[in-house]
Tab-separated table of N, CA, C and O in Angstrom:
chain	number	residue	atom	x	y	z
A	1	MET	N	113.811	160.763	43.694
A	1	MET	CA	114.212	159.776	42.496
A	1	MET	C	113.516	158.646	42.800
A	1	MET	O	113.550	157.813	44.104
A	2	ASN	N	113.119	157.798	41.840
A	2	ASN	CA	112.396	156.704	41.926
A	2	ASN	C	113.470	155.337	41.700
A	2	ASN	O	114.411	155.369	41.244
A	3	PRO	N	113.280	154.493	42.583
A	3	PRO	CA	114.151	153.365	42.784
A	3	PRO	C	113.775	152.263	41.435
A	3	PRO	O	112.906	152.476	40.618
A	4	VAL	N	115.090	151.755	41.060
A	4	VAL	CA	115.215	151.091	39.869
A	4	VAL	C	114.517	149.672	40.090
A	4	VAL	O	113.595	149.395	39.015
A	5	VAL	N	114.599	148.995	41.147
A	5	VAL	CA	114.086	147.809	41.247
A	5	VAL	C	112.972	148.181	42.506
A	5	VAL	O	113.384	148.711	43.613
A	6	ILE	N	111.893	147.273	42.398
A	6	ILE	CA	111.015	147.254	43.448
A	6	ILE	C	110.840	145.665	43.723
A	6	ILE	O	110.359	145.325	42.752
A	7	HIS	N	110.693	145.711	45.076
A	7	HIS	CA	110.530	144.038	45.026
A	7	HIS	C	109.108	144.017	45.881
A	7	HIS	O	109.302	144.521	47.104
A	8	ILE	N	108.599	143.448	45.575
A	8	ILE	CA	107.230	143.086	46.235
A	8	ILE	C	106.947	141.564	46.699
A	8	ILE	O	107.280	140.755	45.969
A	9	THR	N	106.693	141.723	48.125
A	9	THR	CA	106.630	140.243	48.669
A	9	THR	C	105.172	140.274	49.221
A	9	THR	O	104.613	141.013	49.878
A	10	GLY	N	104.838	138.846	49.819
A	10	GLY	CA	103.532	138.339	50.451
A	10	GLY	C	103.296	137.206	50.211
A	10	GLY	O	103.276	136.607	49.189
A	11	CYS	N	102.697	136.691	51.073
A	11	CYS	CA	102.069	135.084	50.981
A	11	CYS	C	101.014	135.055	49.971
A	11	CYS	O	100.398	136.035	49.505
A	12	SER	N	100.916	133.870	49.447
A	12	SER	CA	99.787	133.673	48.448
A	12	SER	C	98.469	134.318	48.676
A	12	SER	O	98.087	133.966	49.932
A	13	GLY	N	97.821	135.029	47.965
A	13	GLY	CA	96.678	135.608	48.254
A	13	GLY	C	96.544	136.891	48.790
A	13	GLY	O	95.495	137.604	49.317
A	14	THR	N	97.763	137.400	49.165
A	14	THR	CA	97.594	138.754	49.630
A	14	THR	C	97.753	140.026	48.554
A	14	THR	O	97.406	141.020	49.255
A	15	GLY	N	97.253	139.734	47.408
A	15	GLY	CA	96.858	140.882	46.382
A	15	GLY	C	98.268	141.470	45.649
A	15	GLY	O	98.039	142.183	44.908
A	16	LYS	N	99.271	140.731	45.562
A	16	LYS	CA	100.831	141.044	44.998
A	16	LYS	C	99.969	141.116	43.041
A	16	LYS	O	100.240	142.123	42.321
A	17	THR	N	99.766	139.901	42.750
A	17	THR	CA	99.318	139.886	41.337
A	17	THR	C	98.143	140.433	41.113
A	17	THR	O	98.293	141.446	40.120
A	18	THR	N	97.055	140.434	41.977
A	18	THR	CA	95.967	141.258	41.527
A	18	THR	C	95.890	142.825	41.375
A	18	THR	O	95.370	143.433	40.605
A	19	SER	N	96.899	143.338	42.479
A	19	SER	CA	97.109	144.689	42.287
A	19	SER	C	97.978	145.058	41.029
A	19	SER	O	97.444	146.124	40.631
A	20	LEU	N	98.862	144.375	40.690
A	20	LEU	CA	99.436	144.591	39.362
A	20	LEU	C	98.757	144.689	38.308
A	20	LEU	O	98.515	145.773	37.107
A	21	GLU	N	97.732	143.371	38.127
A	21	GLU	CA	96.894	143.388	36.938
A	21	GLU	C	96.074	144.398	36.826
A	21	GLU	O	95.632	145.066	35.819
A	22	THR	N	95.146	144.760	38.019
A	22	THR	CA	94.241	145.694	37.982
A	22	THR	C	94.806	147.331	37.515
A	22	THR	O	94.559	147.662	36.571
A	23	PHE	N	95.918	147.696	37.996
A	23	PHE	CA	96.487	148.844	37.658
A	23	PHE	C	96.949	148.766	36.334
A	23	PHE	O	96.502	149.943	35.191
A	24	ARG	N	97.260	147.784	35.679
A	24	ARG	CA	98.083	147.481	34.309
A	24	ARG	C	96.837	147.577	33.513
A	24	ARG	O	96.817	148.228	32.277
A	25	ASP	N	95.666	146.914	33.779
A	25	ASP	CA	94.772	147.030	32.932
A	25	ASP	C	94.194	148.332	32.795
A	25	ASP	O	93.687	148.836	31.688
A	26	ALA	N	94.279	149.041	33.848
A	26	ALA	CA	93.784	150.598	33.829
A	26	ALA	C	94.401	151.467	33.356
A	26	ALA	O	94.106	152.617	32.856
A	27	ASN	N	95.805	151.278	33.297
A	27	ASN	CA	96.688	152.271	33.015
A	27	ASN	C	97.720	151.508	31.677
A	27	ASN	O	98.795	151.179	32.041
A	28	PRO	N	97.299	151.502	30.556
A	28	PRO	CA	97.930	150.757	29.393
A	28	PRO	C	99.475	151.656	29.011
A	28	PRO	O	99.527	152.805	29.202
A	29	GLY	N	100.453	150.634	29.054
A	29	GLY	CA	101.810	151.302	29.013
A	29	GLY	C	102.414	151.546	30.266
A	29	GLY	O	103.766	151.829	30.117
A	30	SER	N	101.517	151.172	31.455
A	30	SER	CA	102.502	151.289	33.057
A	30	SER	C	103.338	150.300	32.956
A	30	SER	O	104.457	150.201	33.228
A	31	ILE	N	102.777	148.847	32.923
A	31	ILE	CA	103.322	147.848	33.442
A	31	ILE	C	103.179	146.875	32.226
A	31	ILE	O	102.454	146.397	31.873
A	32	GLN	N	104.467	145.903	31.984
A	32	GLN	CA	104.305	144.801	31.314
A	32	GLN	C	104.745	143.536	32.400
A	32	GLN	O	105.650	143.639	33.271
A	33	LEU	N	103.406	142.849	32.656
A	33	LEU	CA	103.641	141.754	33.692
A	33	LEU	C	103.867	140.641	32.892
A	33	LEU	O	102.942	140.084	32.137
A	34	LEU	N	105.072	139.688	33.222
A	34	LEU	CA	105.514	138.761	32.752
A	34	LEU	C	105.593	137.689	34.179
A	34	LEU	O	105.771	137.443	35.033
A	35	THR	N	104.386	136.411	33.395
A	35	THR	CA	104.065	135.375	34.629
A	35	THR	C	104.545	134.189	34.004
A	35	THR	O	104.048	133.946	32.757
A	36	PRO	N	105.184	133.316	34.598
A	36	PRO	CA	105.260	131.872	34.124
A	36	PRO	C	103.856	131.312	33.926
A	36	PRO	O	103.236	131.597	34.946
A	37	THR	N	103.877	130.421	32.953
A	37	THR	CA	102.879	129.702	32.711
A	37	THR	C	102.681	128.502	33.403
A	37	THR	O	101.523	127.694	33.882
A	38	ARG	N	103.708	127.766	33.881
A	38	ARG	CA	104.015	126.448	34.716
A	38	ARG	C	105.527	126.761	35.177
A	38	ARG	O	106.075	127.539	34.875
A	39	THR	N	105.538	125.800	36.271
A	39	THR	CA	106.822	125.927	37.062
A	39	THR	C	107.932	125.477	36.165
A	39	THR	O	107.745	124.813	35.348
A	40	ASP	N	108.954	126.237	36.262
A	40	ASP	CA	110.165	125.969	35.558
A	40	ASP	C	110.229	126.507	34.302
A	40	ASP	O	111.292	126.085	33.163
A	41	ASP	N	109.156	127.453	33.614
A	41	ASP	CA	109.365	128.159	32.187
A	41	ASP	C	110.724	128.809	32.392
A	41	ASP	O	111.081	129.414	33.480
A	42	VAL	N	111.331	128.584	31.007
A	42	VAL	CA	112.610	129.561	30.989
A	42	VAL	C	111.935	131.009	30.978
A	42	VAL	O	111.326	131.320	29.493
A	43	PHE	N	112.667	131.748	31.754
A	43	PHE	CA	112.786	133.146	31.235
A	43	PHE	C	113.454	133.688	30.392
A	43	PHE	O	114.594	133.562	29.924
A	44	ASN	N	112.883	134.448	28.972
A	44	ASN	CA	113.139	134.812	27.942
A	44	ASN	C	113.065	136.454	27.912
A	44	ASN	O	112.392	137.050	27.836
A	45	ALA	N	114.378	136.718	28.201
A	45	ALA	CA	114.684	138.594	28.032
A	45	ALA	C	114.317	139.024	26.915
A	45	ALA	O	114.008	140.185	27.246
A	46	ARG	N	114.216	138.383	25.955
A	46	ARG	CA	113.756	139.192	24.642
A	46	ARG	C	112.469	139.342	24.726
A	46	ARG	O	111.941	140.267	23.875
A	47	THR	N	111.468	138.832	25.550
A	47	THR	CA	110.152	139.366	25.464
A	47	THR	C	109.815	140.746	26.326
A	47	THR	O	108.984	141.218	26.436
A	48	VAL	N	110.900	141.041	27.003
A	48	VAL	CA	110.816	142.373	27.724
A	48	VAL	C	110.701	143.497	26.620
A	48	VAL	O	111.562	143.675	25.827
A	49	ASP	N	109.707	144.397	26.996
A	49	ASP	CA	109.189	145.518	25.957
A	49	ASP	C	109.544	146.862	26.952
A	49	ASP	O	108.865	147.437	27.108
A	50	TRP	N	110.766	147.218	27.056
A	50	TRP	CA	111.021	148.435	27.619
A	50	TRP	C	110.251	149.732	26.921
A	50	TRP	O	110.076	150.856	27.625
A	51	ASP	N	110.219	149.579	25.679
A	51	ASP	CA	109.929	150.898	24.984
A	51	ASP	C	108.776	151.184	24.831
A	51	ASP	O	108.142	152.452	25.056
A	52	SER	N	107.731	150.198	25.301
A	52	SER	CA	106.243	150.498	25.358
A	52	SER	C	105.622	150.546	27.081
A	52	SER	O	104.378	150.575	27.246
A	53	HIS	N	106.319	150.317	28.045
A	53	HIS	CA	106.243	150.349	29.281
A	53	HIS	C	107.162	151.110	30.294
A	53	HIS	O	108.251	151.320	30.030
A	54	ALA	N	106.618	151.762	31.264
A	54	ALA	CA	107.372	152.242	32.237
A	54	ALA	C	108.159	151.723	33.138
A	54	ALA	O	108.984	151.712	33.802
A	55	ALA	N	107.562	150.200	33.175
A	55	ALA	CA	108.205	148.975	34.264
A	55	ALA	C	107.766	147.636	33.703
A	55	ALA	O	106.894	147.605	32.830
A	56	VAL	N	108.779	146.836	34.016
A	56	VAL	CA	108.378	145.350	33.646
A	56	VAL	C	108.495	144.614	35.023
A	56	VAL	O	109.545	144.983	35.645
A	57	ALA	N	107.608	143.900	35.232
A	57	ALA	CA	107.343	142.933	36.227
A	57	ALA	C	107.552	141.483	35.756
A	57	ALA	O	106.806	141.058	35.139
A	58	LEU	N	108.372	140.843	36.904
A	58	LEU	CA	108.553	139.577	36.593
A	58	LEU	C	107.586	138.786	37.837
A	58	LEU	O	108.098	138.935	39.042
A	59	ASP	N	106.505	138.155	37.595
A	59	ASP	CA	105.644	137.996	38.769
A	59	ASP	C	105.803	136.304	38.745
A	59	ASP	O	106.550	135.791	38.456
A	60	GLU	N	105.589	135.985	40.445
A	60	GLU	CA	105.913	134.667	40.716
A	60	GLU	C	107.515	134.391	40.021
A	60	GLU	O	107.691	133.054	39.612
A	61	LEU	N	108.340	135.057	40.701
A	61	LEU	CA	109.824	134.756	40.213
A	61	LEU	C	110.385	133.640	40.493
A	61	LEU	O	111.358	133.203	39.717
A	62	LEU	N	110.065	132.808	41.621
A	62	LEU	CA	110.658	131.472	42.013
A	62	LEU	C	110.173	130.549	41.175
A	62	LEU	O	110.772	129.409	41.269
A	63	MET	N	109.068	130.816	40.376
A	63	MET	CA	108.519	129.439	39.598
A	63	MET	C	109.389	129.572	38.124
A	63	MET	O	109.026	128.494	37.548
A	64	TRP	N	109.926	130.737	37.825
A	64	TRP	CA	110.846	130.690	36.426
A	64	TRP	C	111.648	129.751	36.959
A	64	TRP	O	112.168	129.250	37.907
A	65	GLU	N	112.334	129.095	35.474
A	65	GLU	CA	113.632	128.354	35.783
A	65	GLU	C	114.697	129.284	36.532
A	65	GLU	O	114.908	130.029	35.902
A	66	PRO	N	115.160	128.559	37.412
A	66	PRO	CA	115.954	129.413	38.111
A	66	PRO	C	117.305	130.122	37.197
A	66	PRO	O	117.631	131.195	37.693
A	67	ALA	N	118.072	129.436	36.627
A	67	ALA	CA	119.166	129.856	36.216
A	67	ALA	C	118.864	131.025	35.132
A	67	ALA	O	119.522	131.818	35.035
A	68	SER	N	117.581	130.745	34.361
A	68	SER	CA	117.223	131.949	33.507
A	68	SER	C	117.047	133.122	34.197
A	68	SER	O	117.235	134.151	33.323
A	69	VAL	N	116.223	133.229	35.142
A	69	VAL	CA	116.175	134.585	35.875
A	69	VAL	C	117.539	135.071	36.717
A	69	VAL	O	117.679	136.240	36.513
A	70	VAL	N	118.041	134.076	37.206
A	70	VAL	CA	119.381	134.705	37.672
A	70	VAL	C	120.412	135.333	36.866
A	70	VAL	O	121.016	136.450	37.177
A	71	GLU	N	120.389	134.741	35.869
A	71	GLU	CA	121.232	135.472	34.513
A	71	GLU	C	120.456	136.779	33.836
A	71	GLU	O	121.322	137.483	33.479
A	72	ALA	N	119.051	136.749	33.786
A	72	ALA	CA	118.576	137.839	33.215
A	72	ALA	C	118.432	139.278	34.074
A	72	ALA	O	118.635	140.290	33.470
A	73	ILE	N	118.372	139.115	35.201
A	73	ILE	CA	118.152	140.049	36.169
A	73	ILE	C	119.044	141.236	36.240
A	73	ILE	O	118.731	142.202	36.096
A	74	PRO	N	120.271	140.835	36.349
A	74	PRO	CA	121.486	141.629	36.341
A	74	PRO	C	121.189	142.710	35.150
A	74	PRO	O	121.302	143.980	35.255
A	75	ALA	N	120.977	141.967	33.837
A	75	ALA	CA	120.852	142.867	32.806
A	75	ALA	C	119.535	143.727	32.479
A	75	ALA	O	119.671	144.777	32.274
A	76	LEU	N	118.572	143.024	33.035
A	76	LEU	CA	117.254	143.916	33.204
A	76	LEU	C	117.374	144.962	33.984
A	76	LEU	O	116.945	146.154	33.887
A	77	GLU	N	117.955	144.842	35.122
A	77	GLU	CA	118.274	146.095	36.052
A	77	GLU	C	119.129	146.956	35.508
A	77	GLU	O	118.660	148.307	35.527
A	78	ARG	N	119.933	146.847	34.703
A	78	ARG	CA	120.781	147.762	34.138
A	78	ARG	C	120.021	148.493	33.088
A	78	ARG	O	120.103	149.867	32.779
A	79	ASP	N	119.394	147.360	32.145
A	79	ASP	CA	118.409	148.115	31.294
A	79	ASP	C	117.444	149.119	31.835
A	79	ASP	O	117.381	150.447	31.205
A	80	ALA	N	116.899	148.925	32.896
A	80	ALA	CA	115.936	149.770	33.451
A	80	ALA	C	116.557	151.031	33.990
A	80	ALA	O	115.990	152.147	33.477
A	81	GLU	N	117.749	150.717	34.700
A	81	GLU	CA	118.440	151.933	34.938
A	81	GLU	C	118.876	152.715	33.887
A	81	GLU	O	118.777	154.233	33.830
A	82	LYS	N	119.401	152.563	33.039
A	82	LYS	CA	119.779	153.215	31.521
A	82	LYS	C	118.574	153.757	31.184
A	82	LYS	O	118.630	155.205	30.344
A	83	SER	N	117.464	153.256	30.928
A	83	SER	CA	116.308	153.912	30.356
A	83	SER	C	115.305	154.757	31.196
A	83	SER	O	114.446	155.087	30.649
A	84	GLY	N	115.627	154.425	32.503
A	84	GLY	CA	114.744	155.099	33.439
A	84	GLY	C	113.538	154.744	33.720
A	84	GLY	O	112.575	155.257	34.025
A	85	LYS	N	113.773	153.386	33.455
A	85	LYS	CA	112.401	152.562	33.673
A	85	LYS	C	112.454	151.993	35.182
A	85	LYS	O	113.467	152.267	35.695
A	86	GLN	N	111.553	150.889	35.415
A	86	GLN	CA	111.564	150.264	36.674
A	86	GLN	C	111.336	148.470	36.392
A	86	GLN	O	110.587	148.156	35.759
A	87	LEU	N	112.115	147.921	37.497
A	87	LEU	CA	111.826	146.512	37.274
A	87	LEU	C	111.338	145.928	38.562
A	87	LEU	O	111.605	146.147	39.818
A	88	ILE	N	110.052	145.319	38.308
A	88	ILE	CA	109.612	145.050	39.643
A	88	ILE	C	109.601	143.443	39.823
A	88	ILE	O	109.335	142.708	38.947
A	89	LEU	N	109.888	142.838	40.858
A	89	LEU	CA	110.324	141.616	41.191
A	89	LEU	C	109.143	141.001	42.294
A	89	LEU	O	109.188	141.482	43.224
A	90	VAL	N	108.457	139.942	41.897
A	90	VAL	CA	107.254	139.740	42.809
A	90	VAL	C	107.895	138.171	43.390
A	90	VAL	O	108.034	137.199	42.486
A	91	THR	N	107.920	138.041	44.678
A	91	THR	CA	108.252	136.944	45.471
A	91	THR	C	107.196	136.760	46.511
A	91	THR	O	106.509	137.753	46.906
A	92	GLN	N	107.243	135.500	47.260
A	92	GLN	CA	106.528	135.579	48.369
A	92	GLN	C	107.432	135.860	49.568
A	92	GLN	O	106.271	136.325	50.577
A	93	CYS	N	108.736	135.740	49.923
A	93	CYS	CA	109.688	136.118	50.905
A	93	CYS	C	110.214	137.146	50.646
A	93	CYS	O	110.984	137.209	49.650
A	94	PRO	N	110.389	137.976	51.874
A	94	PRO	CA	111.397	138.934	51.714
A	94	PRO	C	113.010	138.413	51.004
A	94	PRO	O	113.597	139.094	50.566
A	95	ASP	N	113.523	137.317	51.818
A	95	ASP	CA	114.677	136.876	51.469
A	95	ASP	C	114.904	135.988	50.239
A	95	ASP	O	115.653	135.204	49.825
A	96	ASP	N	113.665	135.985	49.359
A	96	ASP	CA	113.682	134.945	48.407
A	96	ASP	C	114.854	135.521	47.248
A	96	ASP	O	115.524	134.522	46.705
A	97	LEU	N	115.092	136.660	46.990
A	97	LEU	CA	115.944	136.960	46.048
A	97	LEU	C	117.316	136.463	46.436
A	97	LEU	O	118.214	135.830	45.564
A	98	ALA	N	117.705	136.633	47.567
A	98	ALA	CA	119.277	135.914	48.009
A	98	ALA	C	119.260	134.623	48.096
A	98	ALA	O	120.131	134.173	47.684
A	99	HIS	N	118.098	134.021	48.477
A	99	HIS	CA	118.011	132.458	48.396
A	99	HIS	C	118.290	132.232	47.000
A	99	HIS	O	118.850	130.806	46.937
A	100	ALA	N	117.863	132.731	46.018
A	100	ALA	CA	117.647	132.224	44.726
A	100	ALA	C	119.063	132.491	44.122
A	100	ALA	O	119.376	132.130	42.924
A	101	GLY	N	119.780	133.519	44.689
A	101	GLY	CA	120.960	133.945	44.389
A	101	GLY	C	121.120	135.005	43.404
A	101	GLY	O	122.035	135.465	42.334
A	102	ILE	N	119.919	135.723	43.464
A	102	ILE	CA	120.170	136.883	42.517
A	102	ILE	C	120.821	138.169	43.137
A	102	ILE	O	120.488	138.540	44.319
A	103	GLN	N	121.690	138.571	41.993
A	103	GLN	CA	122.470	139.703	42.747
A	103	GLN	C	121.986	140.841	42.041
A	103	GLN	O	121.796	140.914	40.773
A	104	LEU	N	121.957	141.985	42.788
A	104	LEU	CA	121.396	143.326	42.370
A	104	LEU	C	122.243	144.196	42.784
A	104	LEU	O	122.986	144.321	43.952
A	105	SER	N	122.493	145.337	41.738
A	105	SER	CA	123.616	146.226	42.017
A	105	SER	C	122.972	147.587	43.160
A	105	SER	O	123.731	148.288	43.254
A	106	SER	N	121.526	147.773	43.044
A	106	SER	CA	121.066	148.510	43.768
A	106	SER	C	120.296	147.970	44.924
A	106	SER	O	119.768	146.751	44.645
A	107	GLU	N	119.883	148.769	45.827
A	107	GLU	CA	119.005	148.490	46.642
A	107	GLU	C	117.498	148.684	46.562
A	107	GLU	O	117.034	149.566	46.040
A	108	PRO	N	116.948	147.378	46.527
A	108	PRO	CA	115.401	147.622	45.992
A	108	PRO	C	114.661	148.025	47.022
A	108	PRO	O	114.720	148.216	48.065
A	109	PHE	N	113.598	148.794	46.584
A	109	PHE	CA	112.377	149.386	47.136
A	109	PHE	C	111.666	148.414	47.468
A	109	PHE	O	111.165	147.414	46.518
A	110	ARG	N	111.276	147.881	48.885
A	110	ARG	CA	110.668	146.859	49.253
A	110	ARG	C	109.070	147.344	49.756
A	110	ARG	O	109.082	148.029	50.580
A	111	ILE	N	108.141	146.533	49.278
A	111	ILE	CA	106.799	146.230	49.745
A	111	ILE	C	106.523	144.853	50.236
A	111	ILE	O	106.795	144.156	49.401
A	112	ASP	N	106.413	144.917	51.508
A	112	ASP	CA	106.269	143.474	52.174
A	112	ASP	C	104.389	143.465	52.549
A	112	ASP	O	104.062	144.324	53.601
A	113	LEU	N	103.708	142.641	51.861
A	113	LEU	CA	102.369	142.865	52.149
A	113	LEU	C	102.240	141.647	53.112
A	113	LEU	O	101.081	141.536	53.725
A	114	GLY	N	103.133	140.906	53.625
A	114	GLY	CA	103.145	140.140	54.769
A	114	GLY	C	102.083	138.743	54.477
A	114	GLY	O	102.213	138.228	53.372
A	115	GLY	N	101.247	138.491	55.355
A	115	GLY	CA	100.212	137.464	55.233
A	115	GLY	C	98.847	137.860	55.266
A	115	GLY	O	97.975	137.010	54.882
A	116	ARG	N	98.675	139.311	55.223
A	116	ARG	CA	97.191	139.929	55.090
A	116	ARG	C	96.952	140.622	53.851
A	116	ARG	O	97.927	140.907	53.131
A	117	ARG	N	95.813	140.149	53.238
A	117	ARG	CA	95.209	140.686	52.164
A	117	ARG	C	95.419	142.528	52.321
A	117	ARG	O	95.098	142.946	53.022
A	118	GLN	N	96.235	142.771	51.291
A	118	GLN	CA	96.537	144.374	51.151
A	118	GLN	C	96.176	144.720	49.787
A	118	GLN	O	96.525	143.758	48.759
A	119	SER	N	96.392	145.855	49.399
A	119	SER	CA	96.460	146.339	48.165
A	119	SER	C	97.729	147.208	47.728
A	119	SER	O	98.312	147.740	48.940
A	120	ILE	N	98.458	147.437	46.928
A	120	ILE	CA	99.394	148.411	46.709
A	120	ILE	C	98.774	149.425	45.685
A	120	ILE	O	98.367	149.438	44.820
A	121	ASP	N	99.081	150.490	46.455
A	121	ASP	CA	98.799	151.823	45.797
A	121	ASP	C	100.192	152.346	44.699
A	121	ASP	O	101.128	152.453	45.303
A	122	ILE	N	99.481	152.150	43.445
A	122	ILE	CA	100.466	152.626	42.557
A	122	ILE	C	99.973	153.800	41.724
A	122	ILE	O	98.943	153.958	41.492
A	123	SER	N	100.641	154.839	41.602
A	123	SER	CA	100.287	155.875	40.716
A	123	SER	C	101.434	156.064	39.511
A	123	SER	O	102.381	155.490	39.485
A	124	TYR	N	100.846	156.709	38.534
A	124	TYR	CA	101.681	156.554	37.187
A	124	TYR	C	101.397	157.853	36.693
A	124	TYR	O	100.137	158.598	36.321
A	125	ASP	N	102.438	158.368	36.390
A	125	ASP	CA	102.542	159.912	35.948
A	125	ASP	C	103.020	159.758	34.458
A	125	ASP	O	103.031	160.973	33.740
A	126	GLY	N	102.612	158.913	33.666
A	126	GLY	CA	102.651	158.685	32.331
A	126	GLY	C	104.160	158.388	31.840
A	126	GLY	O	104.506	158.025	30.725
A	127	SER	N	105.264	158.389	32.668
A	127	SER	CA	106.382	157.874	32.473
A	127	SER	C	107.153	157.119	33.612
A	127	SER	O	108.007	156.399	33.394
A	128	SER	N	106.934	157.338	34.802
A	128	SER	CA	107.484	156.522	35.971
A	128	SER	C	106.236	156.035	36.789
A	128	SER	O	105.052	156.847	36.985
A	129	LEU	N	106.486	154.825	37.624
A	129	LEU	CA	105.376	154.342	38.661
A	129	LEU	C	105.740	154.975	40.107
A	129	LEU	O	106.904	155.181	40.171
A	130	HIS	N	104.985	155.153	41.025
A	130	HIS	CA	105.243	155.496	42.379
A	130	HIS	C	104.261	154.434	42.992
A	130	HIS	O	103.122	154.376	42.723
A	131	PHE	N	104.961	154.004	44.036
A	131	PHE	CA	104.446	152.652	45.040
A	131	PHE	C	104.513	153.078	46.419
A	131	PHE	O	105.230	153.773	46.961
A	132	SER	N	103.156	152.574	47.070
A	132	SER	CA	103.039	152.594	48.497
A	132	SER	C	102.202	151.467	48.727
A	132	SER	O	101.524	150.690	47.897
A	133	ALA	N	102.303	150.813	50.061
A	133	ALA	CA	101.199	149.455	50.244
A	133	ALA	C	100.385	150.231	51.312
A	133	ALA	O	100.668	150.977	52.373
A	134	THR	N	99.178	149.594	51.504
A	134	THR	CA	98.250	149.888	52.278
A	134	THR	C	97.469	148.488	52.403
A	134	THR	O	97.078	147.874	51.650
A	135	GLN	N	96.962	148.470	53.885
A	135	GLN	CA	96.449	147.372	54.239
A	135	GLN	C	94.950	147.618	54.014
A	135	GLN	O	94.409	148.446	54.503
A	136	SER	N	94.415	146.330	53.841
A	136	SER	CA	93.026	146.543	53.547
A	136	SER	C	92.146	145.172	54.613
A	136	SER	O	92.778	144.440	55.002
A	137	ARG	N	90.883	145.384	55.057
A	137	ARG	CA	90.219	144.578	55.735
A	137	ARG	C	89.904	143.572	54.968
A	137	ARG	O	89.169	143.730	54.135
């Protein structure tokens, strides 16, 4: 069974966003990637389109206005679970969710890219995503 929440972490420049963008562009309908345009953008959960995507990714999670993501994420997790979809949370550090006060009801599948450039292996079967991480040179 696929995890409901995937938490991707890694230092700036390790390939978190690039891997998601590349995969999304090659696989329409796979990932809706939501990225703040500036620090403290308010996250609007009404922009989430579960019907058209297998997963929704909140990139640069800690750049969003804190209260808006802390409030939205539990509902997004419930929606993902109910609909058989996946919620992807992208931060720099593994403990960022706890530090931000984000409460999850399930244990996320964690992909930690650390400080080295890596790619995230993602496969899409037309309805859900499957993840693993591989180190690149």
